[in-house]
Amino acid sequence: GNSGVGALDTGIGKTLQSIATFKKLERDGLGDEGNGRFLYVCTPSLTGNFASECHKFLNDPRATIDKTDVVTYGEFANRRKANPDYAKDYIAVVFDEAQELKNPTSGQSKAAQTLVHPRKILLTASPMERSPLELYTLAAIANNEDINTPEGTRSVGRSSGTSVRPLVVASWESRMTRW
């Protein structure tokens, strides 16, 4: 699959990256895979942002907007709890503001960890603030690992045989440049 963690500074264009990824997957012939739709998971304050960015950057924004389901993290967790197969049929799943998933024991994080999907993209401006476990949790989610299981707990600190290629782009002023 093509999963990963994008640690991009605020204002770099994480939502635009999502739109570009969706368009590339369509161009690569994956537009009819699964249910033929994309899932964009975000905080409540960003629910209108995806459509706004589509209108700003695409010649035909309706086509992408109409193929994308935008849900909040709370809605995502509730739908996964009610139906464990929810979100498995999407072409790709993007988690914008993925720092919402850094607590591995939260309901939202558990819902993302237990979703096995070949294309999970996590976007955040703050992948690690207090502990390396936060960044590991995001990488584990992208890698389809549930670190709340004995198997997942044992995988902390060692390779599971798969890899996540994190993309880190930061401005000079960013905290991330000091890592």
mmCIF file of C-alpha atoms in Angstrom:
data_model
loop_
_atom_site.group_PDB
_atom_site.id
_atom_site.type_symbol
_atom_site.label_atom_id
_atom_site.label_comp_id
_atom_site.label_asym_id
_atom_site.label_seq_id
_atom_site.Cartn_x
_atom_site.Cartn_y
_atom_site.Cartn_z
ATOM 1 C CA GLY A 1 0.000 0.000 0.000
ATOM 2 C CA ASN A 2 0.870 3.642 -0.030
ATOM 3 C CA SER A 3 0.435 4.863 3.512
ATOM 4 C CA GLY A 4 2.424 7.461 5.356
ATOM 5 C CA VAL A 5 2.701 10.315 7.787
ATOM 6 C CA GLY A 6 3.056 13.830 6.415
ATOM 7 C CA ALA A 7 4.523 16.130 9.053
ATOM 8 C CA LEU A 8 4.021 19.482 7.401
ATOM 9 C CA ASP A 9 4.223 22.863 9.073
ATOM 10 C CA THR A 10 1.063 24.953 9.351
ATOM 11 C CA GLY A 11 0.260 26.653 6.063
ATOM 12 C CA ILE A 12 2.391 24.346 3.889
ATOM 13 C CA GLY A 13 -0.686 22.792 2.247
ATOM 14 C CA LYS A 14 -1.731 19.567 3.944
ATOM 15 C CA THR A 15 -5.286 19.764 2.581
ATOM 16 C CA LEU A 16 -3.939 20.490 -0.899
ATOM 17 C CA GLN A 17 -1.727 17.389 -0.541
ATOM 18 C CA SER A 18 -4.888 15.371 0.153
ATOM 19 C CA ILE A 19 -6.618 16.738 -2.930
ATOM 20 C CA ALA A 20 -3.538 16.099 -5.082
ATOM 21 C CA THR A 21 -3.292 12.536 -3.750
ATOM 22 C CA PHE A 22 -6.952 11.863 -4.537
ATOM 23 C CA LYS A 23 -6.516 13.213 -8.078
ATOM 24 C CA LYS A 24 -3.360 11.124 -8.628
ATOM 25 C CA LEU A 25 -5.070 7.952 -7.445
ATOM 26 C CA GLU A 26 -7.901 8.626 -9.884
ATOM 27 C CA ARG A 27 -5.413 9.295 -12.696
ATOM 28 C CA ASP A 28 -3.612 6.033 -11.849
ATOM 29 C CA GLY A 29 -6.862 4.136 -12.443
ATOM 30 C CA LEU A 30 -7.879 3.578 -8.828
ATOM 31 C CA GLY A 31 -10.935 5.843 -9.004
ATOM 32 C CA ASP A 32 -13.338 2.918 -9.240
ATOM 33 C CA GLU A 33 -11.698 0.787 -6.552
ATOM 34 C CA GLY A 34 -13.821 -0.214 -3.550
ATOM 35 C CA ASN A 35 -16.809 2.074 -3.237
ATOM 36 C CA GLY A 36 -15.220 4.590 -5.639
ATOM 37 C CA ARG A 37 -15.012 7.260 -2.917
ATOM 38 C CA PHE A 38 -12.410 8.951 -0.731
ATOM 39 C CA LEU A 39 -12.668 9.533 3.015
ATOM 40 C CA TYR A 40 -11.348 12.727 4.588
ATOM 41 C CA VAL A 41 -11.332 12.686 8.407
ATOM 42 C CA CYS A 42 -10.736 15.981 10.197
ATOM 43 C CA THR A 43 -11.507 18.113 13.215
ATOM 44 C CA PRO A 44 -14.918 19.839 13.316
ATOM 45 C CA SER A 45 -13.315 23.197 12.506
ATOM 46 C CA LEU A 46 -12.006 21.851 9.166
ATOM 47 C CA THR A 47 -15.129 20.174 7.760
ATOM 48 C CA GLY A 48 -15.714 22.972 5.250
ATOM 49 C CA ASN A 49 -12.037 23.410 4.445
ATOM 50 C CA PHE A 50 -11.791 20.483 2.010
ATOM 51 C CA ALA A 51 -14.483 21.872 -0.311
ATOM 52 C CA SER A 52 -13.048 25.383 -0.013
ATOM 53 C CA GLU A 53 -9.592 24.161 -1.039
ATOM 54 C CA CYS A 54 -11.072 22.181 -3.953
ATOM 55 C CA HIS A 55 -12.764 25.340 -5.223
ATOM 56 C CA LYS A 56 -9.521 27.254 -4.842
ATOM 57 C CA PHE A 57 -7.230 24.803 -6.669
ATOM 58 C CA LEU A 58 -9.255 22.623 -9.079
ATOM 59 C CA ASN A 59 -10.786 23.434 -12.449
ATOM 60 C CA ASP A 60 -13.650 21.033 -11.736
ATOM 61 C CA PRO A 61 -14.000 20.994 -7.924
ATOM 62 C CA ARG A 62 -17.453 19.337 -7.897
ATOM 63 C CA ALA A 63 -16.100 16.023 -9.183
ATOM 64 C CA THR A 64 -13.660 15.666 -6.274
ATOM 65 C CA ILE A 65 -16.028 17.093 -3.659
ATOM 66 C CA ASP A 66 -18.802 14.717 -4.766
ATOM 67 C CA LYS A 67 -16.458 11.686 -4.499
ATOM 68 C CA THR A 68 -15.224 12.587 -1.006
ATOM 69 C CA ASP A 69 -16.931 11.924 2.305
ATOM 70 C CA VAL A 70 -15.833 14.416 4.958
ATOM 71 C CA VAL A 71 -16.347 13.291 8.563
ATOM 72 C CA THR A 72 -15.070 14.451 11.936
ATOM 73 C CA TYR A 73 -12.880 12.280 14.130
ATOM 74 C CA GLY A 74 -15.821 11.710 16.459
ATOM 75 C CA GLU A 75 -18.084 10.600 13.590
ATOM 76 C CA PHE A 76 -15.330 8.325 12.288
ATOM 77 C CA ALA A 77 -14.874 6.653 15.687
ATOM 78 C CA ASN A 78 -18.623 6.236 16.201
ATOM 79 C CA ARG A 79 -19.142 4.747 12.737
ATOM 80 C CA ARG A 80 -16.228 2.312 13.206
ATOM 81 C CA LYS A 81 -17.632 1.301 16.604
ATOM 82 C CA ALA A 82 -21.077 0.651 15.114
ATOM 83 C CA ASN A 83 -19.666 -1.078 12.014
ATOM 84 C CA PRO A 84 -16.083 -2.417 12.166
ATOM 85 C CA ASP A 85 -16.033 -2.586 8.345
ATOM 86 C CA TYR A 86 -16.731 1.142 7.989
ATOM 87 C CA ALA A 87 -14.072 2.897 5.873
ATOM 88 C CA LYS A 88 -12.517 -0.287 4.457
ATOM 89 C CA ASP A 89 -14.065 0.237 1.010
ATOM 90 C CA TYR A 90 -12.702 3.735 0.397
ATOM 91 C CA ILE A 91 -10.008 4.310 -2.232
ATOM 92 C CA ALA A 92 -7.944 6.178 0.367
ATOM 93 C CA VAL A 93 -8.424 7.529 3.877
ATOM 94 C CA VAL A 94 -6.830 10.829 4.910
ATOM 95 C CA PHE A 95 -6.599 11.891 8.531
ATOM 96 C CA ASP A 96 -6.015 15.658 8.572
ATOM 97 C CA GLU A 97 -4.841 17.142 11.870
ATOM 98 C CA ALA A 98 -3.710 13.614 12.751
ATOM 99 C CA GLN A 99 -2.353 14.784 16.089
ATOM 100 C CA GLU A 100 -5.901 13.952 17.206
ATOM 101 C CA LEU A 101 -4.777 10.296 17.043
ATOM 102 C CA LYS A 102 -1.573 10.525 19.112
ATOM 103 C CA ASN A 103 -3.102 9.119 22.307
ATOM 104 C CA PRO A 104 -3.065 5.388 21.471
ATOM 105 C CA THR A 105 -5.802 4.575 23.985
ATOM 106 C CA SER A 106 -8.350 7.178 22.825
ATOM 107 C CA GLY A 107 -11.442 5.993 20.977
ATOM 108 C CA GLN A 108 -10.467 7.958 17.881
ATOM 109 C CA SER A 109 -6.968 6.493 17.801
ATOM 110 C CA LYS A 110 -8.249 2.957 18.379
ATOM 111 C CA ALA A 111 -10.721 3.393 15.508
ATOM 112 C CA ALA A 112 -7.868 4.423 13.196
ATOM 113 C CA GLN A 113 -5.496 1.709 14.470
ATOM 114 C CA THR A 114 -7.993 -1.068 13.849
ATOM 115 C CA LEU A 115 -8.734 0.115 10.295
ATOM 116 C CA VAL A 116 -6.645 -2.074 8.017
ATOM 117 C CA HIS A 117 -6.339 -0.149 4.764
ATOM 118 C CA PRO A 118 -3.656 0.003 2.041
ATOM 119 C CA ARG A 119 -3.803 3.808 1.749
ATOM 120 C CA LYS A 120 -3.984 5.647 5.074
ATOM 121 C CA ILE A 121 -2.465 9.108 4.988
ATOM 122 C CA LEU A 122 -1.940 11.005 8.227
ATOM 123 C CA LEU A 123 -1.249 14.729 8.043
ATOM 124 C CA THR A 124 -0.161 16.841 11.003
ATOM 125 C CA ALA A 125 1.800 19.950 11.884
ATOM 126 C CA SER A 126 2.741 18.492 15.279
ATOM 127 C CA PRO A 127 3.687 14.807 15.053
ATOM 128 C CA MET A 128 5.517 14.835 18.375
ATOM 129 C CA GLU A 129 5.121 17.265 21.255
ATOM 130 C CA ARG A 130 5.633 15.363 24.489
ATOM 131 C CA SER A 131 6.914 11.876 23.735
ATOM 132 C CA PRO A 132 8.324 9.755 20.896
ATOM 133 C CA LEU A 133 5.328 7.438 21.503
ATOM 134 C CA GLU A 134 3.145 10.087 19.831
ATOM 135 C CA LEU A 135 5.071 9.847 16.547
ATOM 136 C CA TYR A 136 5.263 6.064 16.871
ATOM 137 C CA THR A 137 1.474 5.909 17.281
ATOM 138 C CA LEU A 138 0.968 7.847 14.044
ATOM 139 C CA ALA A 139 3.448 5.619 12.185
ATOM 140 C CA ALA A 140 1.776 2.517 13.619
ATOM 141 C CA ILE A 141 -1.630 3.702 12.397
ATOM 142 C CA ALA A 142 -0.251 4.287 8.898
ATOM 143 C CA ASN A 143 1.393 0.858 9.098
ATOM 144 C CA ASN A 144 -1.878 -0.896 10.041
ATOM 145 C CA GLU A 145 -0.594 -1.801 13.517
ATOM 146 C CA ASP A 146 -2.771 -1.689 16.628
ATOM 147 C CA ILE A 147 -0.391 -0.897 19.482
ATOM 148 C CA ASN A 148 -3.142 -1.668 22.001
ATOM 149 C CA THR A 149 -2.721 -5.385 21.302
ATOM 150 C CA PRO A 150 0.036 -7.635 22.673
ATOM 151 C CA GLU A 151 1.423 -8.045 19.139
ATOM 152 C CA GLY A 152 1.395 -4.301 18.556
ATOM 153 C CA THR A 153 2.971 -3.583 21.925
ATOM 154 C CA ARG A 154 5.811 -5.990 21.132
ATOM 155 C CA SER A 155 6.410 -4.221 17.814
ATOM 156 C CA VAL A 156 7.302 -0.946 19.543
ATOM 157 C CA GLY A 157 10.952 -0.315 18.813
ATOM 158 C CA ARG A 158 11.398 -2.977 16.146
ATOM 159 C CA SER A 159 10.464 -3.336 12.532
ATOM 160 C CA SER A 160 7.311 -5.193 11.607
ATOM 161 C CA GLY A 161 8.656 -6.000 8.144
ATOM 162 C CA THR A 162 6.821 -3.112 6.505
ATOM 163 C CA SER A 163 7.842 0.481 6.331
ATOM 164 C CA VAL A 164 6.224 3.851 6.468
ATOM 165 C CA ARG A 165 7.993 6.593 4.618
ATOM 166 C CA PRO A 166 7.399 9.764 6.587
ATOM 167 C CA LEU A 167 7.522 13.018 4.689
ATOM 168 C CA VAL A 168 8.805 15.929 6.721
ATOM 169 C CA VAL A 169 8.660 19.388 5.211
ATOM 170 C CA ALA A 170 9.122 22.329 7.509
ATOM 171 C CA SER A 171 9.712 26.045 7.396
ATOM 172 C CA TRP A 172 12.895 27.420 8.941
ATOM 173 C CA GLU A 173 10.875 28.814 11.832
ATOM 174 C CA SER A 174 9.327 25.455 12.611
ATOM 175 C CA ARG A 175 9.952 23.471 15.771
ATOM 176 C CA MET A 176 10.546 20.453 13.565
ATOM 177 C CA THR A 177 13.787 21.914 12.205
ATOM 178 C CA ARG A 178 15.266 21.592 15.707
ATOM 179 C CA TRP A 179 14.752 17.801 15.915
#
